[in-house]
mmCIF file of C-alpha atoms in Angstrom:
data_model
loop_
_atom_site.group_PDB
_atom_site.id
_atom_site.type_symbol
_atom_site.label_atom_id
_atom_site.label_comp_id
_atom_site.label_asym_id
_atom_site.label_seq_id
_atom_site.Cartn_x
_atom_site.Cartn_y
_atom_site.Cartn_z
ATOM 1 C CA MET A 1 -18.588 0.045 -13.544
ATOM 2 C CA LYS A 2 -18.590 0.759 -9.789
ATOM 3 C CA CYS A 3 -16.630 -0.964 -7.007
ATOM 4 C CA ARG A 4 -19.041 -3.040 -4.935
ATOM 5 C CA HIS A 5 -17.133 -2.202 -1.734
ATOM 6 C CA CYS A 6 -16.662 1.562 -1.906
ATOM 7 C CA GLY A 7 -18.783 2.665 -4.892
ATOM 8 C CA ALA A 8 -15.886 4.292 -6.778
ATOM 9 C CA GLU A 9 -15.769 4.200 -10.581
ATOM 10 C CA ILE A 10 -13.397 1.459 -11.760
ATOM 11 C CA ILE A 11 -12.351 -0.224 -14.986
ATOM 12 C CA ARG A 12 -10.963 -3.706 -15.559
ATOM 13 C CA ILE A 13 -7.711 -4.132 -17.472
ATOM 14 C CA GLY A 14 -6.348 -7.484 -18.637
ATOM 15 C CA THR A 15 -2.731 -8.067 -17.548
ATOM 16 C CA MET A 16 -0.359 -11.037 -17.768
ATOM 17 C CA GLY A 17 -1.386 -11.902 -14.190
ATOM 18 C CA GLY A 18 -5.132 -11.771 -14.877
ATOM 19 C CA ILE A 19 -7.725 -9.021 -14.655
ATOM 20 C CA ALA A 20 -6.825 -5.925 -12.599
ATOM 21 C CA ALA A 21 -9.396 -3.511 -11.170
ATOM 22 C CA CYS A 22 -8.150 0.060 -11.633
ATOM 23 C CA ASP A 23 -9.378 3.544 -10.846
ATOM 24 C CA ALA A 24 -11.261 4.838 -13.881
ATOM 25 C CA ALA A 25 -9.528 8.228 -13.994
ATOM 26 C CA PRO A 26 -6.323 8.079 -16.073
ATOM 27 C CA ILE A 27 -3.085 9.414 -14.594
ATOM 28 C CA THR A 28 -0.296 11.174 -16.474
ATOM 29 C CA TYR A 29 3.008 9.740 -15.277
ATOM 30 C CA TRP A 30 6.695 10.588 -15.398
ATOM 31 C CA PRO A 31 9.745 8.278 -15.335
ATOM 32 C CA PRO A 32 10.404 6.617 -11.953
ATOM 33 C CA ARG A 33 13.142 7.890 -9.653
ATOM 34 C CA GLY A 34 13.380 4.866 -7.349
ATOM 35 C CA ASP A 35 12.075 6.601 -4.217
ATOM 36 C CA ASP A 36 8.740 6.779 -2.336
ATOM 37 C CA GLY A 37 7.173 8.981 -5.044
ATOM 38 C CA ASP A 38 6.970 5.991 -7.406
ATOM 39 C CA ARG A 39 3.832 3.862 -7.422
ATOM 40 C CA GLU A 40 2.447 0.913 -9.294
ATOM 41 C CA LEU A 41 0.535 1.807 -12.448
ATOM 42 C CA ILE A 42 -1.116 -0.178 -15.229
ATOM 43 C CA THR A 43 -1.233 0.972 -18.856
ATOM 44 C CA PRO A 44 -4.456 0.601 -20.868
ATOM 45 C CA ASN A 45 -2.858 -2.360 -22.690
ATOM 46 C CA GLY A 46 -2.119 -4.196 -19.396
ATOM 47 C CA ILE A 47 1.547 -3.525 -18.637
ATOM 48 C CA ARG A 48 2.331 -3.190 -14.914
ATOM 49 C CA PHE A 49 5.194 -0.853 -13.965
ATOM 50 C CA TYR A 50 6.242 1.836 -11.498
ATOM 51 C CA GLY A 51 6.066 5.507 -12.383
ATOM 52 C CA ARG A 52 6.083 8.922 -10.775
ATOM 53 C CA VAL A 53 2.673 10.604 -10.492
ATOM 54 C CA ILE A 54 3.800 13.815 -8.805
ATOM 55 C CA PRO A 55 3.055 16.597 -11.312
ATOM 56 C CA GLY A 56 5.924 17.795 -13.434
ATOM 57 C CA ASP A 57 6.430 19.499 -16.768
ATOM 58 C CA ILE A 58 3.809 17.993 -19.106
ATOM 59 C CA GLN A 59 6.345 17.834 -21.979
ATOM 60 C CA ASP A 60 8.408 15.363 -19.898
ATOM 61 C CA ALA A 61 5.454 13.072 -19.190
ATOM 62 C CA VAL A 62 5.915 9.499 -20.407
ATOM 63 C CA GLY A 63 2.282 8.533 -20.913
ATOM 64 C CA ILE A 64 -1.103 7.734 -19.417
ATOM 65 C CA ALA A 65 -1.900 4.851 -17.061
ATOM 66 C CA HIS A 66 -4.347 3.820 -14.333
ATOM 67 C CA ALA A 67 -3.733 3.215 -10.634
ATOM 68 C CA PRO A 68 -4.756 -0.191 -9.226
ATOM 69 C CA HIS A 69 -7.957 0.199 -7.197
ATOM 70 C CA THR A 70 -7.426 -0.788 -3.550
ATOM 71 C CA CYS A 71 -10.511 0.682 -1.788
ATOM 72 C CA ARG A 72 -8.043 2.333 0.578
ATOM 73 C CA GLN A 73 -7.192 -1.140 1.905
ATOM 74 C CA LEU A 74 -3.809 -2.343 3.043
ATOM 75 C CA LEU A 75 -3.461 -6.124 2.762
ATOM 76 C CA LEU A 76 -1.014 -6.959 5.565
ATOM 77 C CA VAL A 77 0.656 -10.387 5.715
ATOM 78 C CA HIS A 78 2.046 -11.338 9.126
ATOM 79 C CA LEU A 79 5.816 -11.944 9.031
ATOM 80 C CA GLY A 80 6.546 -12.394 12.744
ATOM 81 C CA ARG A 81 7.483 -10.238 15.708
ATOM 82 C CA ASP A 82 10.380 -7.836 16.015
ATOM 83 C CA SER A 83 12.777 -7.675 18.990
ATOM 84 C CA TRP A 84 10.227 -5.542 20.906
ATOM 85 C CA ASP A 85 7.601 -8.294 20.418
ATOM 86 C CA ARG A 86 5.544 -6.125 18.057
ATOM 87 C CA PRO A 87 3.830 -7.811 15.087
ATOM 88 C CA VAL A 88 5.426 -6.958 11.748
ATOM 89 C CA TYR A 89 3.528 -7.184 8.457
ATOM 90 C CA ARG A 90 4.375 -6.843 4.772
ATOM 91 C CA CYS A 91 1.816 -5.037 2.632
ATOM 92 C CA LEU A 92 0.762 -6.942 -0.490
ATOM 93 C CA THR A 93 -0.364 -3.670 -2.071
ATOM 94 C CA ASN A 94 2.930 -1.750 -1.924
ATOM 95 C CA GLY A 95 5.532 -4.212 -0.521
ATOM 96 C CA ARG A 96 6.453 -2.054 2.498
ATOM 97 C CA LEU A 97 6.860 -3.222 6.089
ATOM 98 C CA TYR A 98 4.412 -2.115 8.781
ATOM 99 C CA VAL A 99 4.229 -2.648 12.546
ATOM 100 C CA ASP A 100 1.288 -2.689 14.950
ATOM 101 C CA THR A 101 2.504 -0.589 17.888
ATOM 102 C CA ASP A 102 -0.555 -1.376 20.046
ATOM 103 C CA PRO A 103 -1.483 -5.015 19.334
ATOM 104 C CA ARG A 104 -3.715 -5.475 22.386
ATOM 105 C CA LYS A 105 -6.937 -7.444 21.918
ATOM 106 C CA GLY A 106 -10.043 -5.287 21.872
ATOM 107 C CA ARG A 107 -8.205 -2.204 20.584
ATOM 108 C CA GLU A 108 -8.018 -0.746 17.113
ATOM 109 C CA PRO A 109 -4.673 -1.451 15.408
ATOM 110 C CA HIS A 110 -2.149 1.373 15.477
ATOM 111 C CA ILE A 111 -0.193 0.736 12.289
ATOM 112 C CA CYS A 112 3.067 2.533 11.493
ATOM 113 C CA THR A 113 5.666 2.160 8.772
ATOM 114 C CA LYS A 114 9.021 0.635 9.696
ATOM 115 C CA CYS A 115 11.986 3.008 9.524
ATOM 116 C CA TRP A 116 14.159 2.250 6.476
ATOM 117 C CA ASP A 117 11.687 -0.566 5.685
ATOM 118 C CA ASP A 118 13.765 -2.771 8.003
ATOM 119 C CA PHE A 119 12.208 -5.633 10.005
ATOM 120 C CA GLU A 120 13.963 -4.423 13.191
ATOM 121 C CA GLY A 121 13.526 -0.736 12.316
ATOM 122 C CA GLU A 122 11.761 1.661 14.656
ATOM 123 C CA PRO A 123 8.106 2.555 14.038
ATOM 124 C CA CYS A 124 8.164 5.590 11.801
ATOM 125 C CA ASP A 125 5.080 7.255 10.307
ATOM 126 C CA PRO A 126 1.555 6.373 11.458
ATOM 127 C CA VAL A 127 -0.764 5.250 8.658
ATOM 128 C CA ASP A 128 -3.812 7.410 7.909
ATOM 129 C CA ALA A 129 -6.948 6.376 9.777
ATOM 130 C CA ASP A 130 -8.966 6.305 6.546
ATOM 131 C CA PHE A 131 -7.257 3.058 5.457
ATOM 132 C CA THR A 132 -8.882 -0.300 6.101
ATOM 133 C CA PHE A 133 -6.468 -2.967 7.299
ATOM 134 C CA VAL A 134 -6.917 -6.537 6.097
ATOM 135 C CA PHE A 135 -4.719 -8.919 8.092
ATOM 136 C CA VAL A 136 -3.618 -12.185 6.459
ATOM 137 C CA PRO A 137 -4.164 -14.732 7.904
ATOM 138 C CA GLN A 138 -5.284 -12.705 10.966
ATOM 139 C CA ARG A 139 -4.192 -9.882 13.256
ATOM 140 C CA ASP A 140 -1.488 -10.881 15.765
ATOM 141 C CA THR A 141 -2.509 -9.544 19.202
ATOM 142 C CA TRP A 142 -1.343 -9.880 22.808
#
């Protein structure tokens, strides 16, 4: 089956929370380490967990899973404004905090991660331009 938004091959896996759309290509994963290399995965039998997908020794691999399909979208929920009056969002896809460093009306959003994933943290790394931002309920602008 193909994603109706981006055309990528996807599969649907039943989970305890309902049906999840996943990338069709399976991923070999390793045990999580608790850092940024871990990502959400879904096993073919519907178990959601975090694992490490950075290649390692194949003998140490834990199993095969699928990555949730996001169409390169970040679903950003508005949390408020930081002490510099910049809008801060939490991503529903990965749970991290993001900030719009140029929230002027009529301009494209300039989204960066928050340092240490702290609400008052400094803007850290800019997010790739190939992501689509979906603001919930809407983008907070000046």
